[in-house]
Amino acid sequence: MSTNYYVRTADTPPDGEGIHLGKFAQGHAFMFRGYPEQGITTYGAWRTLAASGEIVTECGAPVDLADMEKRIAEAHRTYARFRVTRPRKVDQVDDGGHRFTLVEFC
């Protein structure tokens, strides 16, 4: 089972999902969605994006950023042995080992 997360900013239409932040999939570290054209390819830049509005799940349930960060850190530690050593061409790994997928996924 997996869940996608989005941030709704002031620019998000009332019926829009928002900007895709990434996905939690059972048995995996958080899969970050990167936006290289906006400089979102590191955890710090991603966090700034996530803090720019309301975070919601794909079902529209609100999510607290601090709680999400705790869960991301826990999953990152738990699944560290599965870290990507050679990312795919559509991925980028930051200095903290966070893998960003630079293309749309769901």
CSV table of C-alpha atoms in Angstrom, one decimal:
chain,number,residue,atom,x,y,z
A,1,MET,CA,0.0,0.0,0.0
A,2,SER,CA,1.2,3.5,-0.7
A,3,THR,CA,0.2,7.1,-0.2
A,4,ASN,CA,1.0,10.2,-2.2
A,5,TYR,CA,1.5,13.5,-0.5
A,6,TYR,CA,0.9,17.0,-1.9
A,7,VAL,CA,1.4,20.6,-0.7
A,8,ARG,CA,-1.4,23.0,-1.4
A,9,THR,CA,-0.2,26.6,-1.7
A,10,ALA,CA,-2.1,29.8,-2.2
A,11,ASP,CA,-1.7,29.2,-6.0
A,12,THR,CA,-3.4,25.8,-5.9
A,13,PRO,CA,-6.9,25.9,-7.4
A,14,PRO,CA,-9.7,24.9,-4.9
A,15,ASP,CA,-10.3,21.6,-6.6
A,16,GLY,CA,-6.5,20.9,-7.3
A,17,GLU,CA,-4.3,18.3,-5.7
A,18,GLY,CA,-1.4,20.7,-5.2
A,19,ILE,CA,2.3,20.0,-5.8
A,20,HIS,CA,3.4,16.4,-5.5
A,21,LEU,CA,5.9,16.0,-2.6
A,22,GLY,CA,6.4,12.3,-2.9
A,23,LYS,CA,5.1,8.9,-1.7
A,24,PHE,CA,5.4,6.5,1.2
A,25,ALA,CA,5.2,2.9,0.0
A,26,GLN,CA,5.2,0.1,2.5
A,27,GLY,CA,8.7,-1.3,2.9
A,28,HIS,CA,10.5,1.6,1.3
A,29,ALA,CA,12.1,4.9,2.3
A,30,PHE,CA,10.1,8.0,1.3
A,31,MET,CA,10.2,8.6,-2.4
A,32,PHE,CA,10.8,12.3,-2.9
A,33,ARG,CA,9.5,14.1,-6.0
A,34,GLY,CA,12.2,16.5,-7.3
A,35,TYR,CA,11.7,19.6,-9.5
A,36,PRO,CA,15.1,20.5,-10.9
A,37,GLU,CA,13.7,23.5,-12.8
A,38,GLN,CA,12.7,24.9,-9.4
A,39,GLY,CA,15.9,23.8,-7.6
A,40,ILE,CA,14.0,21.1,-5.6
A,41,THR,CA,16.7,18.4,-5.6
A,42,THR,CA,17.8,18.4,-1.9
A,43,TYR,CA,16.0,17.7,1.3
A,44,GLY,CA,16.4,21.3,2.4
A,45,ALA,CA,14.8,22.7,-0.7
A,46,TRP,CA,12.1,20.0,-0.5
A,47,ARG,CA,11.4,21.0,3.1
A,48,THR,CA,11.0,24.7,2.1
A,49,LEU,CA,8.5,23.6,-0.6
A,50,ALA,CA,6.6,21.4,1.9
A,51,ALA,CA,6.4,24.2,4.4
A,52,SER,CA,5.0,26.6,1.8
A,53,GLY,CA,1.4,25.5,2.3
A,54,GLU,CA,-0.9,22.8,3.7
A,55,ILE,CA,0.3,19.2,3.3
A,56,VAL,CA,-2.4,16.7,2.4
A,57,THR,CA,-2.6,13.0,1.4
A,58,GLU,CA,-4.0,11.9,-1.9
A,59,CYS,CA,-7.3,11.5,-0.1
A,60,GLY,CA,-7.2,15.1,1.1
A,61,ALA,CA,-6.4,14.4,4.8
A,62,PRO,CA,-4.2,17.1,6.4
A,63,VAL,CA,-0.7,16.1,7.5
A,64,ASP,CA,1.6,17.9,10.0
A,65,LEU,CA,5.0,18.6,8.5
A,66,ALA,CA,6.8,17.7,11.8
A,67,ASP,CA,5.1,14.4,11.9
A,68,MET,CA,5.9,13.7,8.3
A,69,GLU,CA,9.5,14.6,8.8
A,70,LYS,CA,9.7,12.1,11.8
A,71,ARG,CA,8.2,9.4,9.7
A,72,ILE,CA,10.6,10.2,6.7
A,73,ALA,CA,13.6,10.1,9.1
A,74,GLU,CA,12.5,6.8,10.6
A,75,ALA,CA,11.9,5.2,7.2
A,76,HIS,CA,15.3,6.6,6.0
A,77,ARG,CA,17.1,4.9,8.9
A,78,THR,CA,15.1,1.6,8.6
A,79,TYR,CA,15.6,1.1,4.9
A,80,ALA,CA,19.1,2.5,4.7
A,81,ARG,CA,20.4,-0.8,3.6
A,82,PHE,CA,18.3,-0.5,0.4
A,83,ARG,CA,19.8,2.9,-0.5
A,84,VAL,CA,20.4,3.4,-4.1
A,85,THR,CA,24.1,3.5,-4.8
A,86,ARG,CA,23.7,4.1,-8.5
A,87,PRO,CA,20.5,6.1,-9.1
A,88,ARG,CA,18.5,5.8,-12.3
A,89,LYS,CA,18.9,8.5,-14.9
A,90,VAL,CA,15.6,10.1,-13.7
A,91,ASP,CA,16.9,10.2,-10.0
A,92,GLN,CA,19.2,12.4,-8.1
A,93,VAL,CA,20.6,11.6,-4.6
A,94,ASP,CA,21.4,14.5,-2.3
A,95,ASP,CA,24.3,14.6,0.2
A,96,GLY,CA,22.0,13.1,2.9
A,97,GLY,CA,21.2,10.1,0.8
A,98,HIS,CA,17.6,11.2,0.0
A,99,ARG,CA,16.7,10.0,-3.5
A,100,PHE,CA,14.7,12.5,-5.7
A,101,THR,CA,12.8,11.3,-8.7
A,102,LEU,CA,12.9,14.1,-11.2
A,103,VAL,CA,10.0,12.9,-13.3
A,104,GLU,CA,6.3,12.6,-12.6
A,105,PHE,CA,5.2,9.5,-10.8
A,106,CYS,CA,2.3,8.4,-8.7
